[in-house]
Short mmCIF file of C-alpha atoms in Angstrom, two decimals:
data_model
loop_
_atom_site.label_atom_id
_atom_site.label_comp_id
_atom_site.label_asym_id
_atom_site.label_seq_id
_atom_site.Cartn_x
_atom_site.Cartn_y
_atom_site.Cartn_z
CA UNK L 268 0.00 0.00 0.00
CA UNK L 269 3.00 2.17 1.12
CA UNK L 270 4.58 1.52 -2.41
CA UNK L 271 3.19 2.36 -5.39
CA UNK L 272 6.21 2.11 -7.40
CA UNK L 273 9.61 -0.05 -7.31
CA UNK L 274 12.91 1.14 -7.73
CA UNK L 275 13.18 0.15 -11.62
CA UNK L 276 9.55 1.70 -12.03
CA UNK L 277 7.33 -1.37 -12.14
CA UNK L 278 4.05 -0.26 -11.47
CA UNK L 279 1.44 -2.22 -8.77
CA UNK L 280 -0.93 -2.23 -12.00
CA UNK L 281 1.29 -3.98 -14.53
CA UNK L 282 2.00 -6.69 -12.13
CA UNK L 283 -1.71 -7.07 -11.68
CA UNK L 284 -2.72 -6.99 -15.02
CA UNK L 285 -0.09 -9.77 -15.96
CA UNK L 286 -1.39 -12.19 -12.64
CA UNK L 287 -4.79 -11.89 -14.05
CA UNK L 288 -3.59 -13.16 -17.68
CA UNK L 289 -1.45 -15.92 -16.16
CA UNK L 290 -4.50 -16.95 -13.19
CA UNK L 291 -7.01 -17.13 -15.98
CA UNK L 292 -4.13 -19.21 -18.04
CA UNK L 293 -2.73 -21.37 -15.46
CA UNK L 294 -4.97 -21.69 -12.57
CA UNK L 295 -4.08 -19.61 -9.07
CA UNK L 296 -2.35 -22.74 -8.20
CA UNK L 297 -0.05 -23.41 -11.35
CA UNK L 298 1.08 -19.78 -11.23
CA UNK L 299 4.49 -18.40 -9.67
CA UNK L 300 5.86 -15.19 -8.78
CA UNK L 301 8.90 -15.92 -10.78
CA UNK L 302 6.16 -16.40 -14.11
CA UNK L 303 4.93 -13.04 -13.07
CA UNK L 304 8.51 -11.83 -13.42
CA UNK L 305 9.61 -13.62 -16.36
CA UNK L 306 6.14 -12.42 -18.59
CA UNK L 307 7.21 -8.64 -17.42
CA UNK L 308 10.38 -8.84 -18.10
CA UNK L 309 12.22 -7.61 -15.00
CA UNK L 310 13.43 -9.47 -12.01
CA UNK L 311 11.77 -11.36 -9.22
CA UNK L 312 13.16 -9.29 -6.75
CA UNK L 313 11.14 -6.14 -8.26
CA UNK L 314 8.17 -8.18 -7.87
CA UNK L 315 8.82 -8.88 -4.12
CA UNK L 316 9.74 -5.30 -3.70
CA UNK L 317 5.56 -4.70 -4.67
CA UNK L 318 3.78 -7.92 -3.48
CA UNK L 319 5.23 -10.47 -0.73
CA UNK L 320 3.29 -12.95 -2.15
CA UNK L 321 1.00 -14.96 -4.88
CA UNK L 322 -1.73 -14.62 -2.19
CA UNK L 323 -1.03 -10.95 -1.71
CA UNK L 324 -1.60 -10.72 -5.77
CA UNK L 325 -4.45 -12.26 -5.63
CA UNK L 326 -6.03 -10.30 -2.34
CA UNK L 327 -5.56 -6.97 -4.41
CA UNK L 328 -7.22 -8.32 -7.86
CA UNK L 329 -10.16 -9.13 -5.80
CA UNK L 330 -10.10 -6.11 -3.77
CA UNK L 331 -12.15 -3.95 -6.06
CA UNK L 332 -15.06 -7.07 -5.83
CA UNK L 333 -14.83 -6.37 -2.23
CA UNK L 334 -15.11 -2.68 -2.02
CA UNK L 335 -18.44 -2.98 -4.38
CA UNK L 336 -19.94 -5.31 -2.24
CA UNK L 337 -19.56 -3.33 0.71
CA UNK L 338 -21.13 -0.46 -1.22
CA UNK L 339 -23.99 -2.31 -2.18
CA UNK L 340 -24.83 -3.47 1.69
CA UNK L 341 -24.12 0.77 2.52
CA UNK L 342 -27.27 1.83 -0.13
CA UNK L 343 -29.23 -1.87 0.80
CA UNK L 344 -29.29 -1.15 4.74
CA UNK L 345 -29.90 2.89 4.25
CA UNK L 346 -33.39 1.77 3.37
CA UNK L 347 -36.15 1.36 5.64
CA UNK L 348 -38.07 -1.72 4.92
CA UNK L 349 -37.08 -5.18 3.89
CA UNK L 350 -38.51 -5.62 0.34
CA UNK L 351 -36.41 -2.57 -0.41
CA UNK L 352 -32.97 -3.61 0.91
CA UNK L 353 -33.65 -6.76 -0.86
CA UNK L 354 -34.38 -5.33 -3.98
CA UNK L 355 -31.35 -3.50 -3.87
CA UNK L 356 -28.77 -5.95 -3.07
CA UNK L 357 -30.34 -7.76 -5.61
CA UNK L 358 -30.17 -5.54 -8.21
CA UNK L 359 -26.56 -4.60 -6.81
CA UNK L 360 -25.30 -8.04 -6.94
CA UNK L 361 -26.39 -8.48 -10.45
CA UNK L 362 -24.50 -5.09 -11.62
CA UNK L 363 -21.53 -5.93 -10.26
CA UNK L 364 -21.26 -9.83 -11.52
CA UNK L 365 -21.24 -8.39 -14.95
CA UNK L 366 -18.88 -5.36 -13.82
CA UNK L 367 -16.43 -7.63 -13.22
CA UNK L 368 -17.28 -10.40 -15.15
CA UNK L 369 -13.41 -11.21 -16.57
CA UNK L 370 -12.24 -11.63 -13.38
CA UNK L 371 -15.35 -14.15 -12.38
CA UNK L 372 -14.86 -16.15 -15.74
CA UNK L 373 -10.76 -15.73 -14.14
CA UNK L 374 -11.78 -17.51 -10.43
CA UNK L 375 -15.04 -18.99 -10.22
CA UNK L 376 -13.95 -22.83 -10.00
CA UNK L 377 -10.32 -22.16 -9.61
CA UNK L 378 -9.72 -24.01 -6.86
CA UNK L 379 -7.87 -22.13 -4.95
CA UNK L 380 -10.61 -19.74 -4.61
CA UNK L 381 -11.60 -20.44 -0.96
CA UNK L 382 -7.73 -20.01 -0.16
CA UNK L 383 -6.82 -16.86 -1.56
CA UNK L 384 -10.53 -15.06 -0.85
CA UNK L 385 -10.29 -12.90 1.63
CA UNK L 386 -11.70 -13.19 5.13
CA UNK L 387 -13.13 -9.58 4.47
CA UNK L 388 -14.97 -10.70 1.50
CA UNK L 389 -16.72 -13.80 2.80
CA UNK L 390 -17.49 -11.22 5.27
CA UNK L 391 -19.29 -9.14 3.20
CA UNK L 392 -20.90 -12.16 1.66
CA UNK L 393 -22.55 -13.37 4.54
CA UNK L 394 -24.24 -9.98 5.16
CA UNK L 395 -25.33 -9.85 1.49
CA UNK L 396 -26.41 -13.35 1.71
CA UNK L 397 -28.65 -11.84 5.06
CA UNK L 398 -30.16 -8.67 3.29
CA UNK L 399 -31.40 -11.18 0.72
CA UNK L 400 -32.54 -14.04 2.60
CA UNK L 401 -34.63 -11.61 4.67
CA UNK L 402 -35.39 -10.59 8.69
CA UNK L 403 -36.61 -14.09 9.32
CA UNK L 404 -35.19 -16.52 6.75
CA UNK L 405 -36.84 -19.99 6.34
CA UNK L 406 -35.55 -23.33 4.22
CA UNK L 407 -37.06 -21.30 1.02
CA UNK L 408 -35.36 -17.80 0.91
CA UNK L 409 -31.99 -19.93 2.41
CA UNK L 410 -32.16 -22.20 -0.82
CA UNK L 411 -33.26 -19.41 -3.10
CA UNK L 412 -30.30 -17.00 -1.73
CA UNK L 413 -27.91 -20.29 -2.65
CA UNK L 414 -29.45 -20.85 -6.03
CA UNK L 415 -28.56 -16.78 -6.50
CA UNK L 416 -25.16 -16.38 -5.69
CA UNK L 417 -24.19 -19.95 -7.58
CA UNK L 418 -26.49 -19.50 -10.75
CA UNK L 419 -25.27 -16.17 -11.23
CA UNK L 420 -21.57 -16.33 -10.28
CA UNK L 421 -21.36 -19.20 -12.66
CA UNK L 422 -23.16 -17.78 -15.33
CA UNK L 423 -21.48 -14.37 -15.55
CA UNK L 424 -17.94 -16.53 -15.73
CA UNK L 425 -19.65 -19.69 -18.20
CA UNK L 426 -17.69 -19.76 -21.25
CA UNK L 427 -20.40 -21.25 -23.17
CA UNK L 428 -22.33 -17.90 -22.69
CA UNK L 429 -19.24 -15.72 -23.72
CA UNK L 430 -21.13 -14.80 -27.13
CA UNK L 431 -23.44 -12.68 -24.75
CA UNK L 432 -23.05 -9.19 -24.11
CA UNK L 433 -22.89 -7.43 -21.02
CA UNK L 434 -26.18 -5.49 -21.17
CA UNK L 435 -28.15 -8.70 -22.51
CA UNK L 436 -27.03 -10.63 -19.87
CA UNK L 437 -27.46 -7.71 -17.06
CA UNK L 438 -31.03 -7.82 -18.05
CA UNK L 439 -31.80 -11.31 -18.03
CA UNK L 440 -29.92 -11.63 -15.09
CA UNK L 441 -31.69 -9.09 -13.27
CA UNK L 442 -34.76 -10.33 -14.00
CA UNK L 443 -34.00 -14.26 -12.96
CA UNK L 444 -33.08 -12.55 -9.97
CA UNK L 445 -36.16 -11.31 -9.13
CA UNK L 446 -37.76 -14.74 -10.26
CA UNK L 447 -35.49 -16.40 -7.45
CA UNK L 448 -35.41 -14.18 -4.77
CA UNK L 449 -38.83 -13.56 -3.47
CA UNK L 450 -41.67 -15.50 -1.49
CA UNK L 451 -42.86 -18.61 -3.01
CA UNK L 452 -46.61 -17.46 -1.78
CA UNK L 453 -47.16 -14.70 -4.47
CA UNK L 454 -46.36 -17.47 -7.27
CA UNK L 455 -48.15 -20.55 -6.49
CA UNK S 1302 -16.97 -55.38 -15.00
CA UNK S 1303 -16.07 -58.96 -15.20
CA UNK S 1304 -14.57 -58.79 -11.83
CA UNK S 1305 -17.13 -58.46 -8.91
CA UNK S 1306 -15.13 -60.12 -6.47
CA UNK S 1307 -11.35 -60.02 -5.44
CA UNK S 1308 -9.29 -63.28 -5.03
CA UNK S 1309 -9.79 -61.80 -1.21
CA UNK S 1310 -13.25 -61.68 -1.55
CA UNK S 1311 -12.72 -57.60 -1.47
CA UNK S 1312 -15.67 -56.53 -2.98
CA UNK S 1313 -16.40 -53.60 -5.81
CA UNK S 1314 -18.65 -51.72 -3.45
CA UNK S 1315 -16.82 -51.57 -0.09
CA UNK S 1316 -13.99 -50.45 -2.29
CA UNK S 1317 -16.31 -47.70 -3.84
CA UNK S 1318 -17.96 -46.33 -0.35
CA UNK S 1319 -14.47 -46.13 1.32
CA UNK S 1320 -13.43 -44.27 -1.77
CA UNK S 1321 -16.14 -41.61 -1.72
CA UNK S 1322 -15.61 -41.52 2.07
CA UNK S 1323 -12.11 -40.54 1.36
CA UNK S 1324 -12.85 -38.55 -1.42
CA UNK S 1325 -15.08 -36.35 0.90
CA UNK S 1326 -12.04 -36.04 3.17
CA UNK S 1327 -9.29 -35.55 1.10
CA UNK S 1328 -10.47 -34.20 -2.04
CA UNK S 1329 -9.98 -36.25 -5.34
CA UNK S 1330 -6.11 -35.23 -5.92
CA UNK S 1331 -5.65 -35.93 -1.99
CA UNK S 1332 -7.15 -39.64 -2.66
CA UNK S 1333 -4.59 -42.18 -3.72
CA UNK S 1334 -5.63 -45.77 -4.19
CA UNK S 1335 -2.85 -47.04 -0.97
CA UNK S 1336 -4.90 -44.96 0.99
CA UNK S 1337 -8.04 -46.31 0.22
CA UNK S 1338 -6.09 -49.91 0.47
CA UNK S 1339 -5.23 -48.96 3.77
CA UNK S 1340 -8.48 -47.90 5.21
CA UNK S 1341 -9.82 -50.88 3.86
CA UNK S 1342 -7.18 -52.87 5.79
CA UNK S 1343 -5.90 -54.91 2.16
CA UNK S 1344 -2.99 -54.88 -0.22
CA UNK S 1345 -2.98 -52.00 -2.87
CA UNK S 1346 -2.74 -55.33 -4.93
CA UNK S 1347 -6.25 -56.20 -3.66
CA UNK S 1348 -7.65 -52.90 -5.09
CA UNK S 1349 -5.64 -52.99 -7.74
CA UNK S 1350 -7.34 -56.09 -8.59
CA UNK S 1351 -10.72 -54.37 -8.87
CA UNK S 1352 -9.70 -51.14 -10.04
CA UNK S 1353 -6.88 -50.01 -12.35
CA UNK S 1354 -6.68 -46.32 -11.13
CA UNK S 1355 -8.28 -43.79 -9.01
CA UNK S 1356 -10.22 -42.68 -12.04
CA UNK S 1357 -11.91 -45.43 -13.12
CA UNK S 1358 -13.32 -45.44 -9.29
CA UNK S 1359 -14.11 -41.94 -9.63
CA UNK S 1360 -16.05 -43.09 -12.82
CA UNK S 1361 -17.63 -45.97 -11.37
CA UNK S 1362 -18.82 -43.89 -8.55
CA UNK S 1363 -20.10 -41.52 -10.35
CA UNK S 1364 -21.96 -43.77 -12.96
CA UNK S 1365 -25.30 -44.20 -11.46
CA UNK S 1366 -25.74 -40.21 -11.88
CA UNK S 1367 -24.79 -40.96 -15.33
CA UNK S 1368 -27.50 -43.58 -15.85
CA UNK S 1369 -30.35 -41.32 -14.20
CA UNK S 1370 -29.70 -38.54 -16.75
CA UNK S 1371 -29.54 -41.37 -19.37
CA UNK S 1372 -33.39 -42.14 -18.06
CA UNK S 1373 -34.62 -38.98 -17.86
CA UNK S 1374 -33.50 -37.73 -20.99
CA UNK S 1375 -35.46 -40.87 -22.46
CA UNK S 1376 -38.23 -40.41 -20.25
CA UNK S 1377 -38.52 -36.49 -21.98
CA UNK S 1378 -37.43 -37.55 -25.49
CA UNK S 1379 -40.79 -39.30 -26.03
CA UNK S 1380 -43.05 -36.81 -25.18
CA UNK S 1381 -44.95 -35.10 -28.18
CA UNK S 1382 -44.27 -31.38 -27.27
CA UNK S 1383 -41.16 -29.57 -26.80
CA UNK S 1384 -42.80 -27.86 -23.18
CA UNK S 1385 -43.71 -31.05 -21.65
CA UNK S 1386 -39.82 -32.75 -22.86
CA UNK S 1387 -38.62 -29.10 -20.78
CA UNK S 1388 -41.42 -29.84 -18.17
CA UNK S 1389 -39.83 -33.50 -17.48
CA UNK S 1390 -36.61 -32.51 -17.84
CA UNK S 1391 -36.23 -29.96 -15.00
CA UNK S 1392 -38.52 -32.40 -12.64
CA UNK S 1393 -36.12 -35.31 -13.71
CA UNK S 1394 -32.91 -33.57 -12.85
CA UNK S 1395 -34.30 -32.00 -9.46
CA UNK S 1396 -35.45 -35.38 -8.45
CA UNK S 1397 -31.93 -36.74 -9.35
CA UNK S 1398 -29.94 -33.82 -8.08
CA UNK S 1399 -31.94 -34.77 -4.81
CA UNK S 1400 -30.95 -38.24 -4.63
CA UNK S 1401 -27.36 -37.82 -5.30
CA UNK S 1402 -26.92 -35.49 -2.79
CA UNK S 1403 -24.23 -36.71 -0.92
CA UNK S 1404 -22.07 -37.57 -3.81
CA UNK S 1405 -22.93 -33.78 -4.82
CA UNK S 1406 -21.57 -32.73 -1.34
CA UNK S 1407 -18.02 -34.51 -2.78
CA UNK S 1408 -17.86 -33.80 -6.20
CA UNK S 1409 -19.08 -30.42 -6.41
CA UNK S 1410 -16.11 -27.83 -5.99
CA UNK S 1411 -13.73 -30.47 -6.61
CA UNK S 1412 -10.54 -29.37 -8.70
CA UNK S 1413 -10.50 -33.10 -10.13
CA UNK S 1414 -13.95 -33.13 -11.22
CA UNK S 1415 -13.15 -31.95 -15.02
CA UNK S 1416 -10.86 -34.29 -15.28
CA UNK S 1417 -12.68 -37.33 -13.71
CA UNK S 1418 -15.89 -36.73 -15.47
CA UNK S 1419 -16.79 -39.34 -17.91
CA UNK S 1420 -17.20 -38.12 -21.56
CA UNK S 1421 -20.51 -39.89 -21.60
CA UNK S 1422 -21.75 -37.40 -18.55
CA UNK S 1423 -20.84 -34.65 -20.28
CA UNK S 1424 -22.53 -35.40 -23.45
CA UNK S 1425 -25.97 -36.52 -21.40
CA UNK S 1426 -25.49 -33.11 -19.67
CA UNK S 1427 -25.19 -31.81 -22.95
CA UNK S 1428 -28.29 -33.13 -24.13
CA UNK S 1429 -30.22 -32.41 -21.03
CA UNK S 1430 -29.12 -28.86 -21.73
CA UNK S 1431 -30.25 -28.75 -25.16
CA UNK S 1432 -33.80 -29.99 -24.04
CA UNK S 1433 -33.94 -27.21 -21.19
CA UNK S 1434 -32.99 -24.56 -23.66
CA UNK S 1435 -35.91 -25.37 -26.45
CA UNK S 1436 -35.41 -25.79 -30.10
CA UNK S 1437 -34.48 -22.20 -30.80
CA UNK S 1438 -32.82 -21.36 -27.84
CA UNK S 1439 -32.48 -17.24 -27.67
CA UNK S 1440 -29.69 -15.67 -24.73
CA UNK S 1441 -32.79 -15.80 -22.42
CA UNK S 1442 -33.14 -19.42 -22.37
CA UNK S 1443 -29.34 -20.19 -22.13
CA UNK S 1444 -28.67 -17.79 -19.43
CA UNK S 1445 -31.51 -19.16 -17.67
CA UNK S 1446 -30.52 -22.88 -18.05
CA UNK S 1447 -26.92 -22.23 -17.11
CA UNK S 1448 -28.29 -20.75 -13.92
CA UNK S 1449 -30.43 -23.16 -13.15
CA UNK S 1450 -27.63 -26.01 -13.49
CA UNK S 1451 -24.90 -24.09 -11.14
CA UNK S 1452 -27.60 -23.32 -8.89
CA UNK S 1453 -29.29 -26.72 -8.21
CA UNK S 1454 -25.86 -28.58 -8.12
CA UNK S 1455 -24.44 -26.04 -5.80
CA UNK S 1456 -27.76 -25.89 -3.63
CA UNK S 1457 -27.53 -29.97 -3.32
CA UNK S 1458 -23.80 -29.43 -2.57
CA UNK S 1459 -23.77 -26.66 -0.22
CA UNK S 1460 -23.03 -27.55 3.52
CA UNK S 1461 -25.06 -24.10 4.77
CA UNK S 1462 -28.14 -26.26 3.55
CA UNK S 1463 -27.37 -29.28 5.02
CA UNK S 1464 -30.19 -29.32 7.54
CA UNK S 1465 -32.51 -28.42 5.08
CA UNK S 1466 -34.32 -32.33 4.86
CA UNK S 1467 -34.28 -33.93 0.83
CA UNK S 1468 -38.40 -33.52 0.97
CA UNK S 1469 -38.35 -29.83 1.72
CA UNK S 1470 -35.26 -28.76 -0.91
CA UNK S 1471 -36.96 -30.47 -3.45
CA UNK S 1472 -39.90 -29.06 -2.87
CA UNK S 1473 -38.49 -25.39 -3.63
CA UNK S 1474 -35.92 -26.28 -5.88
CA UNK S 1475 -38.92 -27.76 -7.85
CA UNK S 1476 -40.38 -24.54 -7.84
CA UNK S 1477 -37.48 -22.29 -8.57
CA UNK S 1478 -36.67 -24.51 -11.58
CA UNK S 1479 -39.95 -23.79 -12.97
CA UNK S 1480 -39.53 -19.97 -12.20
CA UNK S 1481 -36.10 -20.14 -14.03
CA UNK S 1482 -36.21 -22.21 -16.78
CA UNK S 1483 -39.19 -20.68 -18.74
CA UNK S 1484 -40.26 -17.74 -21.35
CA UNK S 1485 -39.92 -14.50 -19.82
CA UNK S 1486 -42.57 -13.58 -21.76
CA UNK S 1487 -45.25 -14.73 -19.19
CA UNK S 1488 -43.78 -13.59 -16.21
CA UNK S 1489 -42.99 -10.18 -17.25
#
């Protein structure tokens, strides 16, 4: 955070930028520090001097996910009834799966997703997953709140729907949201 | 296939359940077939008898999903109209996603799972897709079946829902399917 720039002028941002390509090539896993270096050109020293670790890498690609999910719960929870919030968070979720859909279609299913996310953002997740699941959640909103967050995280990272654009699949997205999320007793 | 029993009278299916037990534990990759040998109390020689890799257990464990999608794609095939093939289809794989529950818990998430997958589940999956999707299937339709897929085999999966009982998950993932996978047309 302290170091924007090394001494030979590798930028935090270049170093990124290359992770992402080599993650979404290679799997979290089959990726090194010393790849990162070799793809930039430079040394793996000038690497270290910007990120201690792989993890660390990692952590600050997905740092941007985290800092729109908090800022979906702020505007959710300034609202004053439930339906509202949920609506929100909902519609908040959805916006932001497609925002950052390269780096989803980058870790969904990489398995070393559950080691690398971090603690702050299954934080976050958990209160997202309680503004949608409601005050009082029974077996119904639980399983529709899981359908949710997997249908859509896969689907905005599913090669097979690649061909899609963004705004198409916003919309549909949105609007299978809205088909999940909600009581079962106003469609039966 | 033409082995059901071991010189040692080890047989196919205690070597299968300690397997998935392990499986469960270790993860695939973590899995190796001394292990399972061990557990067992036997010879790797014993297992190897039955079993020529930790694959083709994977495989054979996984098979009887492979013949339920086999049936209900059969079962759908011969109806007249393409909304009662989708209709059967969606109940088909609920009910099955239901039953295979625990072996969801293991093999969902897995790293290995691409790799272990039989070719002949994929195609069936591929088929069951194209009969969820309709004969012309528009963004809509895709989107919607690809959510409904990673949703229901994460919601079987998914250890938050584990007290939820089979009876009541299929129940609403029943319903959700049929608020997913249809026209938007009518619901808009």
């Amino acid at each position: 955070m302290a170091k924007p720039v090394s001494p030979r002028g590798l930028a935090r941002g270049r170093v990124l930028d290359c992770a992402v390509a080599l993650f979404a090539e290679c799997g979290v896993h089959g990726t090194s520090l010393k790849m990162i270096a070799q793809r930039l050109g430079v040394s793996k020293a000038a690497v270290y001097y910007q990120f201690s670790s792989k993890e660390e890498i990692a952590t600050e690609v997905l740092r941007p996910i985290l800092e729109d999910v908090t800022r979906v719960i702020k505007i959710a929870e300034a609202l004053p009834d439930w339906e509202a919030r949920r609506a929100v968070a909902c519609s908040g979720l959805v916006e932001m799966a497609i925002r950052h859909r390269q780096l989803a279609a980058v870790f969904v299913g990489d398995p070393a997703m559950p080691l690398i996310a971090p603690m702050e953002l299954r934080a976050v997740t958990g209160e997202l997953r309680k503004l949608l699941e409601g005050p009082e959640p029974d077996a119904q909103s639980r399983i529709a709140v899981a359908v949710f967050f997997a249908g859509m995280g896969n689907a905005v990272a599913d090669p097979l729907l690649a061909d899609i654009d963004d705004d198409e699949l916003h919309g549909v997205l949105l609007d299978l949201s809205n088909r999940i999320v909600r009581p079962t007793t106003d469609g039966d």
